[in-house]
């Protein structure tokens, strides 16, 4: 067991010197918001050159918009990718990235405890269009490798949602490449600062920018990054036709908040581990689901941890009473922003039970997810302590 943090949480520097496509005549320190749907052309010749792809000028903001392009360029640099595409949400990025590569009769491999709405997308949409979906325990590398031959795509999330189970991305990527399987990893939890799936051989990286990249609970956004070839396929096969583009203003919000990502992540890493270690010592807590405690081989790919994890309370804890007794820690579903938040699985068990990921993969209703926000670990611990006492 890795009882002590053993990761260098030193933040990487954000890429410097990226400028607006086409440049900014005023050298604005902060990029302008190009709040326009269309771009004008001086001549027939210029229009024809842009249509023919001989000139990169944006045409219409459902396709390209300079503020959004800057965010795409920045995320690509942070992930060590050739290209990236922004979307109106993390789910739009997930749906497009999968739909660009599958057709009826194909099989995809994914993991238990995948993000709840990614699970519903597989169950409700992919299956309806004749795509087979194999759910594998992603922490079992042999089982993952055995499922890859013949699959079209492997959809991973490291760590997974709610129980934070790990995968060995390097081993899976290597085998997937041999079998011609496209690999996608949801990297929202670790951010490009703490995990770089592309460097481990993965093909495409997804971010729910609504979480840490946005970091301020004020926007919903998504991104996918990878090679020019694969991002090109997403652009060609699906992106313009589903219309799930990111607005220039929301791209600007994410760009602004990226500036503080290294500082925020260092706090989430440290405070998250401190709270997780404290919870582990409590009699009223039976289990803490934090990757640091997993002892999994996939840990080698992490440079640090997110501040989102979960724990299971003992039978004697009245869960509604515990949740209601919290004061600093609020009740809410998202994560990655300044708020410290809880989500009790018990309350989520009733959501469409036939496609409920917690029911399907057997998450205990005594599990509570905790988002360690920008509060100090001492303040969060004090709040958890008084609430556990009241509810016990
Ligand atoms: C929130 C979340 C998503 C979906 O992002 P949205 O922007 O809400 O669509 C995907 N993956 C993970 C791990 C998430 O937590």
mmCIF file of N, CA, C and O and ligand atoms in Angstrom, residues 89-91 94 115 157 161 186 208 210-211 220-221 335, ligand 1:
data_model
loop_
_atom_site.group_PDB
_atom_site.id
_atom_site.type_symbol
_atom_site.label_atom_id
_atom_site.label_comp_id
_atom_site.label_asym_id
_atom_site.label_seq_id
_atom_site.Cartn_x
_atom_site.Cartn_y
_atom_site.Cartn_z
ATOM 1 N N UNK A 89 -19.387 20.314 -24.460
ATOM 2 C CA UNK A 89 -19.374 19.612 -23.170
ATOM 3 C C UNK A 89 -18.411 18.428 -23.274
ATOM 4 O O UNK A 89 -18.013 18.036 -24.378
ATOM 5 N N UNK A 90 -18.084 17.873 -22.132
ATOM 6 C CA UNK A 90 -17.267 16.659 -22.126
ATOM 7 C C UNK A 90 -17.987 15.529 -22.841
ATOM 8 O O UNK A 90 -17.381 14.779 -23.616
ATOM 9 N N UNK A 91 -19.307 15.412 -22.615
ATOM 10 C CA UNK A 91 -20.066 14.340 -23.268
ATOM 11 C C UNK A 91 -20.082 14.506 -24.787
ATOM 12 O O UNK A 91 -20.042 13.508 -25.512
ATOM 13 N N UNK A 94 -16.847 13.149 -25.945
ATOM 14 C CA UNK A 94 -16.841 11.683 -25.838
ATOM 15 C C UNK A 94 -17.655 11.067 -26.977
ATOM 16 O O UNK A 94 -17.182 10.170 -27.691
ATOM 17 N N UNK A 115 -17.591 6.778 -16.569
ATOM 18 C CA UNK A 115 -18.443 7.941 -16.241
ATOM 19 C C UNK A 115 -19.916 7.645 -16.573
ATOM 20 O O UNK A 115 -20.223 7.139 -17.658
ATOM 21 N N UNK A 157 -10.905 5.243 -18.864
ATOM 22 C CA UNK A 157 -11.021 6.411 -17.985
ATOM 23 C C UNK A 157 -10.114 6.103 -16.795
ATOM 24 O O UNK A 157 -10.354 5.137 -16.075
ATOM 25 N N UNK A 161 -14.683 6.709 -12.638
ATOM 26 C CA UNK A 161 -15.542 7.532 -11.793
ATOM 27 C C UNK A 161 -15.994 6.753 -10.552
ATOM 28 O O UNK A 161 -16.066 5.526 -10.580
ATOM 29 N N UNK A 186 -10.260 9.124 -20.973
ATOM 30 C CA UNK A 186 -10.786 10.301 -20.291
ATOM 31 C C UNK A 186 -9.775 10.672 -19.203
ATOM 32 O O UNK A 186 -9.571 9.924 -18.245
ATOM 33 N N UNK A 208 -13.201 16.582 -19.787
ATOM 34 C CA UNK A 208 -14.381 17.342 -19.412
ATOM 35 C C UNK A 208 -13.811 18.640 -18.841
ATOM 36 O O UNK A 208 -13.419 18.692 -17.676
ATOM 37 N N UNK A 210 -15.256 21.143 -18.097
ATOM 38 C CA UNK A 210 -16.179 21.630 -17.070
ATOM 39 C C UNK A 210 -15.577 21.435 -15.683
ATOM 40 O O UNK A 210 -16.009 22.076 -14.727
ATOM 41 N N UNK A 211 -14.620 20.530 -15.560
ATOM 42 C CA UNK A 211 -14.060 20.166 -14.259
ATOM 43 C C UNK A 211 -12.775 20.967 -14.017
ATOM 44 O O UNK A 211 -12.828 22.171 -13.937
ATOM 45 N N UNK A 220 -19.498 24.683 -18.964
ATOM 46 C CA UNK A 220 -19.515 23.281 -19.381
ATOM 47 C C UNK A 220 -18.796 23.225 -20.727
ATOM 48 O O UNK A 220 -19.167 23.952 -21.649
ATOM 49 N N UNK A 221 -17.744 22.411 -20.825
ATOM 50 C CA UNK A 221 -16.935 22.370 -22.044
ATOM 51 C C UNK A 221 -16.200 21.036 -22.125
ATOM 52 O O UNK A 221 -15.985 20.378 -21.106
ATOM 53 N N UNK A 335 -17.590 18.638 -10.108
ATOM 54 C CA UNK A 335 -16.357 18.661 -9.323
ATOM 55 C C UNK A 335 -15.308 19.462 -10.087
ATOM 56 O O UNK A 335 -15.522 19.838 -11.229
HETATM 57 C C1 LIG B 1 -18.228 15.382 -15.863
HETATM 58 C C2 LIG B 1 -17.484 14.314 -16.530
HETATM 59 C C3 LIG B 1 -17.639 14.071 -17.901
HETATM 60 C C4 LIG B 1 -18.643 14.791 -18.743
HETATM 61 O O1 LIG B 1 -18.378 16.155 -18.900
HETATM 62 P P1 LIG B 1 -19.539 17.195 -19.206
HETATM 63 O O2 LIG B 1 -18.823 18.456 -19.542
HETATM 64 O O3 LIG B 1 -20.388 17.288 -17.979
HETATM 65 O O4 LIG B 1 -20.325 16.660 -20.361
HETATM 66 C C5 LIG B 1 -16.831 13.109 -18.484
HETATM 67 N N1 LIG B 1 -15.947 12.411 -17.760
HETATM 68 C C6 LIG B 1 -15.789 12.595 -16.453
HETATM 69 C C7 LIG B 1 -14.795 11.771 -15.706
HETATM 70 C C8 LIG B 1 -16.559 13.543 -15.775
HETATM 71 O O5 LIG B 1 -16.434 13.699 -14.464
#
